[in-house]
XYZ file of C-alpha atoms in Angstrom:
343
model
C -22.287 -2.648 -18.201
C -23.435 0.274 -16.064
C -26.043 -1.863 -14.267
C -23.451 -4.578 -13.690
C -21.255 -2.027 -11.927
C -24.073 -0.408 -9.947
C -25.479 -3.703 -8.635
C -22.343 -4.599 -6.687
C -21.603 -4.028 -2.991
C -18.573 -1.976 -4.043
C -20.821 0.684 -5.551
C -24.045 0.661 -3.531
C -22.410 0.309 -0.111
C -20.085 3.192 -0.964
C -23.026 5.186 -2.343
C -24.979 4.796 0.910
C -22.265 6.374 3.060
C -21.415 10.020 3.823
C -18.072 9.835 1.999
C -17.237 11.372 -1.389
C -15.862 8.254 -3.075
C -18.681 7.877 -5.595
C -18.423 11.487 -6.869
C -14.649 11.016 -7.039
C -15.026 7.924 -9.214
C -17.678 9.654 -11.343
C -15.316 12.531 -12.170
C -12.525 9.975 -12.692
C -14.585 8.118 -15.299
C -15.528 11.335 -17.087
C -11.876 12.383 -17.066
C -10.855 9.167 -18.806
C -13.710 9.447 -21.304
C -12.942 13.080 -22.196
C -9.212 12.422 -22.432
C -9.656 9.439 -24.757
C -12.078 11.450 -26.896
C -9.667 14.371 -27.004
C -6.751 12.262 -28.179
C -8.928 10.503 -30.771
C -10.416 13.700 -32.204
C -7.377 15.928 -31.515
C -9.697 18.514 -29.949
C -8.285 20.583 -27.094
C -11.761 21.203 -25.689
C -12.062 17.499 -24.790
C -8.550 17.451 -23.303
C -9.365 20.525 -21.207
C -12.602 18.915 -20.006
C -10.689 15.785 -19.042
C -8.103 17.802 -17.104
C -10.822 19.727 -15.230
C -12.585 16.427 -14.408
C -9.310 15.117 -12.937
C -9.046 18.232 -10.762
C -12.643 17.810 -9.528
C -11.996 14.135 -8.817
C -8.888 15.000 -6.769
C -10.821 17.641 -4.804
C -13.413 14.997 -3.891
C -10.674 12.624 -2.749
C -6.914 12.797 -3.200
C -6.836 9.457 -5.023
C -8.292 11.262 -8.041
C -4.885 12.760 -8.824
C -3.687 9.284 -9.865
C -5.528 9.924 -13.131
C -2.674 12.253 -14.142
C 0.007 9.545 -14.581
C -2.614 7.141 -15.941
C -3.713 9.547 -18.679
C -0.114 10.566 -19.371
C 0.904 6.960 -20.020
C -2.175 6.418 -22.184
C -1.304 9.506 -24.222
C 2.238 8.269 -24.762
C 0.947 4.877 -25.902
C -1.623 6.494 -28.173
C 0.477 9.281 -29.716
C 3.865 7.483 -29.446
C 5.556 10.679 -28.243
C 5.205 13.539 -25.788
C 3.344 16.523 -27.201
C 1.353 19.630 -26.406
C -1.548 17.460 -25.295
C 0.336 16.637 -22.073
C 0.344 20.301 -20.964
C -3.354 20.046 -20.099
C -2.474 17.657 -17.277
C -0.814 20.530 -15.453
C -4.301 21.885 -14.656
C -5.188 19.308 -11.959
C -1.652 19.497 -10.567
C -1.949 23.281 -10.248
C -5.437 23.068 -8.719
C -4.303 20.555 -6.096
C -1.199 22.631 -5.319
C -3.394 25.703 -4.824
C -5.676 23.675 -2.564
C -2.671 22.696 -0.421
C -1.639 26.347 -0.074
C -5.192 27.217 0.945
C -5.370 24.468 3.607
C -1.944 25.524 4.897
C -3.205 29.050 5.440
C -6.387 27.792 7.097
C -4.981 25.052 9.338
C -1.214 25.495 9.337
C -0.636 22.202 7.522
C -0.995 20.842 3.996
C -3.720 18.195 4.022
C -2.322 16.147 1.137
C 1.124 15.875 2.722
C -0.421 14.951 6.085
C -2.599 12.278 4.473
C 0.426 10.870 2.637
C 2.474 10.678 5.825
C -0.321 8.867 7.641
C -0.792 6.408 4.772
C 2.916 5.564 4.618
C 3.477 5.476 8.386
C 3.986 1.908 9.591
C 2.516 2.802 13.004
C -0.951 2.907 11.465
C -0.679 -0.604 10.025
C -1.338 -3.868 11.795
C 1.413 -6.390 12.363
C 1.045 -8.301 9.107
C 2.581 -11.307 7.416
C 4.513 -10.744 4.204
C 1.562 -11.703 1.987
C -1.200 -10.512 4.302
C -1.957 -7.254 2.516
C -2.013 -8.632 -1.092
C -4.201 -11.570 -0.064
C -6.466 -9.286 1.965
C -6.917 -6.984 -1.048
C -7.891 -9.894 -3.324
C -10.306 -11.263 -0.701
C -11.904 -7.870 -0.131
C -12.098 -7.221 -3.865
C -13.912 -10.524 -4.358
C -16.432 -9.745 -1.635
C -17.030 -6.255 -3.005
C -17.577 -7.605 -6.535
C -19.165 -10.950 -5.655
C -22.008 -10.722 -8.245
C -19.434 -10.668 -11.068
C -18.861 -14.380 -10.424
C -22.126 -15.022 -12.296
C -20.375 -13.957 -15.513
C -17.307 -16.176 -15.080
C -18.649 -19.057 -17.265
C -19.055 -16.604 -20.153
C -15.406 -15.565 -19.997
C -13.580 -18.828 -19.266
C -14.253 -22.437 -20.096
C -15.312 -24.757 -17.302
C -11.951 -26.515 -17.407
C -10.142 -23.246 -16.741
C -12.531 -22.379 -13.929
C -12.018 -25.833 -12.400
C -8.244 -25.321 -12.382
C -8.664 -21.954 -10.675
C -11.052 -23.440 -8.115
C -8.585 -26.232 -7.424
C -5.797 -23.712 -6.806
C -7.958 -21.797 -4.304
C -8.901 -25.031 -2.493
C -5.235 -25.990 -2.286
C -4.415 -22.607 -0.735
C -7.164 -22.949 1.879
C -6.957 -26.670 2.685
C -5.484 -27.338 6.171
C -2.270 -29.091 5.166
C 0.274 -28.171 7.868
C -0.827 -28.960 11.443
C -4.335 -27.752 10.697
C -3.200 -24.539 9.032
C -3.681 -23.717 5.376
C -1.005 -22.359 3.076
C -2.895 -19.068 2.802
C -3.031 -18.691 6.597
C 0.709 -19.232 6.897
C 1.409 -16.779 4.065
C -0.793 -14.146 5.726
C 0.541 -14.798 9.222
C -2.872 -15.722 10.672
C -2.341 -17.818 13.801
C -5.998 -18.427 14.712
C -7.536 -21.557 13.260
C -10.317 -20.684 10.847
C -13.695 -22.359 11.080
C -15.134 -24.097 8.032
C -17.730 -21.386 7.349
C -15.072 -18.669 7.436
C -12.745 -20.733 5.237
C -15.457 -21.238 2.609
C -16.307 -17.542 2.609
C -12.663 -16.499 2.275
C -12.187 -19.035 -0.510
C -15.163 -17.739 -2.488
C -14.098 -14.127 -2.089
C -10.474 -14.880 -2.986
C -11.540 -16.778 -6.100
C -13.802 -13.953 -7.299
C -11.087 -11.382 -6.619
C -8.592 -13.362 -8.697
C -11.189 -13.712 -11.457
C -11.764 -9.939 -11.523
C -8.061 -9.200 -11.876
C -7.538 -11.956 -14.441
C -9.941 -10.191 -16.831
C -6.928 -8.293 -18.138
C -5.601 -11.534 -19.696
C -8.340 -12.286 -22.287
C -8.354 -8.613 -23.245
C -4.607 -8.613 -23.874
C -4.911 -11.814 -25.915
C -7.621 -10.292 -28.115
C -6.177 -6.818 -28.635
C -2.964 -5.214 -27.445
C -3.905 -1.590 -27.911
C -3.615 1.572 -25.825
C -7.189 1.246 -24.532
C -6.535 -2.233 -23.128
C -3.355 -0.967 -21.496
C -5.324 1.942 -20.022
C -7.876 -0.379 -18.426
C -5.207 -2.766 -17.178
C -3.134 0.004 -15.587
C -6.300 1.531 -14.110
C -7.106 -1.754 -12.369
C -3.572 -2.669 -11.311
C -2.853 0.862 -10.099
C -5.817 0.721 -7.737
C -4.618 -2.623 -6.362
C -1.074 -1.342 -5.843
C -2.471 1.705 -4.014
C -4.518 -0.542 -1.714
C -1.578 -2.866 -1.031
C 1.285 -0.396 -0.664
C -0.142 3.017 0.249
C -3.615 3.000 1.807
C -3.385 2.090 5.495
C -6.776 0.338 5.456
C -8.168 -2.277 3.094
C -11.788 -1.338 2.535
C -14.401 -1.181 -0.189
C -13.898 2.553 -0.704
C -10.214 2.098 -1.537
C -11.071 -0.551 -4.149
C -14.068 1.286 -5.631
C -11.994 3.161 -8.289
C -11.155 -0.173 -9.935
C -14.837 -1.010 -10.507
C -15.350 0.869 -13.826
C -12.215 -0.667 -15.334
C -13.197 -4.174 -14.189
C -16.734 -4.093 -15.614
C -15.456 -2.691 -18.930
C -12.834 -5.449 -19.058
C -15.584 -7.969 -18.241
C -17.782 -6.645 -21.046
C -14.904 -6.830 -23.526
C -13.878 -10.335 -22.406
C -17.328 -11.862 -23.007
C -18.213 -13.079 -26.521
C -20.706 -10.956 -28.437
C -23.357 -13.690 -28.135
C -23.150 -13.406 -24.339
C -23.856 -9.671 -24.526
C -27.063 -9.973 -26.560
C -30.280 -8.603 -25.080
C -31.658 -11.984 -24.020
C -32.666 -13.467 -20.692
C -29.302 -15.255 -20.512
C -27.561 -11.898 -20.556
C -29.929 -10.227 -18.094
C -30.671 -12.883 -15.450
C -27.550 -12.093 -13.358
C -28.808 -8.538 -12.735
C -31.772 -9.324 -10.415
C -29.634 -11.900 -8.594
C -26.911 -9.269 -8.177
C -29.485 -6.787 -6.889
C -30.781 -9.188 -4.228
C -27.276 -10.083 -3.052
C -26.109 -6.470 -2.928
C -29.213 -5.296 -1.053
C -28.560 -8.091 1.463
C -25.001 -6.816 1.982
C -26.297 -3.234 2.262
C -28.730 -4.372 4.959
C -25.797 -5.790 6.920
C -23.853 -2.561 6.490
C -26.877 -0.563 7.640
C -27.240 -2.797 10.700
C -23.598 -2.215 11.636
C -24.076 1.553 11.401
C -27.354 1.316 13.323
C -25.571 -0.577 16.113
C -23.023 2.240 16.326
C -25.839 4.792 16.554
C -27.574 2.827 19.324
C -24.273 2.573 21.189
C -23.735 6.332 20.938
C -27.277 7.006 22.175
C -26.810 4.666 25.158
C -23.447 6.209 26.016
C -24.882 9.731 25.824
C -27.780 8.727 28.101
C -25.429 7.213 30.689
C -23.241 10.319 30.633
C -26.293 12.555 31.041
C -27.691 10.478 33.929
C -24.349 10.587 35.736
C -23.785 14.267 34.978
C -20.451 13.702 33.242
C -19.297 14.832 29.791
C -19.193 12.305 26.973
C -15.829 11.768 25.304
C -15.156 9.560 22.288
C -12.249 8.564 20.072
C -11.809 7.084 16.619
C -13.712 7.608 13.396
C -16.785 6.123 11.784
C -20.447 5.879 12.651
C -19.952 5.919 16.439
C -17.826 9.062 16.103
C -20.440 10.714 13.863
C -23.401 10.073 16.159
C -21.479 10.816 19.374
C -20.505 14.228 18.055
C -24.102 14.996 17.082
C -25.173 14.061 20.619
C -22.785 16.592 22.149
C -19.766 14.367 22.695
C -16.232 15.708 22.636
C -13.476 14.103 20.530
C -10.307 12.885 22.207
C -6.979 13.022 20.363
C -4.831 10.384 22.025
């Protein structure tokens, strides 16, 4: 299960960047593990460890604080009532509040509140169709978790997969004046080429498959653990659709642990045996993910080359170098002596 998660673009592309998303998810996973263990064993030491892990996750990235409502709901489902165990969840809330006070004293503003305002501000979003963001999230999720498609035949019968494939084809087939239903739902006015349509279709199908893993788990067992995994996954999707102002792999990364655990639980025991049939998807996943990482590296390398060329031109002409935006070009321009511009 761990290798299945690691050998996806969602994990390795995020792990090869300068951001703190992977440590955030690591603390998030440990928080869930410790909290579940604490409620099972009724040991406060585990609950305290889980609460501290939530705080560390939130300090890596604010999304980590979403573990508080997730673990609270799990505790209510597990214990059937509110109890002293819930008090431990005040630790990450207090730590994050103290961090906001600290940043206010340093910079004159609370970073969490500023980040929330930016995320919810419509000015930072593109002009989108009504269904653009949900469809975009499913498409991006499928691309980030593309290797998981190799396990689909072990979860669903071929007839079920054929029905799902047919639904995706129907969404992408140019039915109305050369436009597909999905294009019209997303508000995309440019006609898509065949290669792009096939790629979007594959990614959309895999994204829907990843989310649908909640269904076989609910059919097999309707317990608090299944609800925890389902809410973990759906909460990440809701955050990406409604709150985060960009759809990117880093915003969807927190759903990865829940998805691979749901995948492992959805497969029959015979499909999990230590045989070549169980292991052959791993080297294929590794090759695909390394290919995607090479593309990501090339994009960053292009930004570095552009920053170097811009710095050379500015130096030759004797003018200062200014830059705007964020990302690789911003990073390298600043290292080359450029000055940021706040429009």
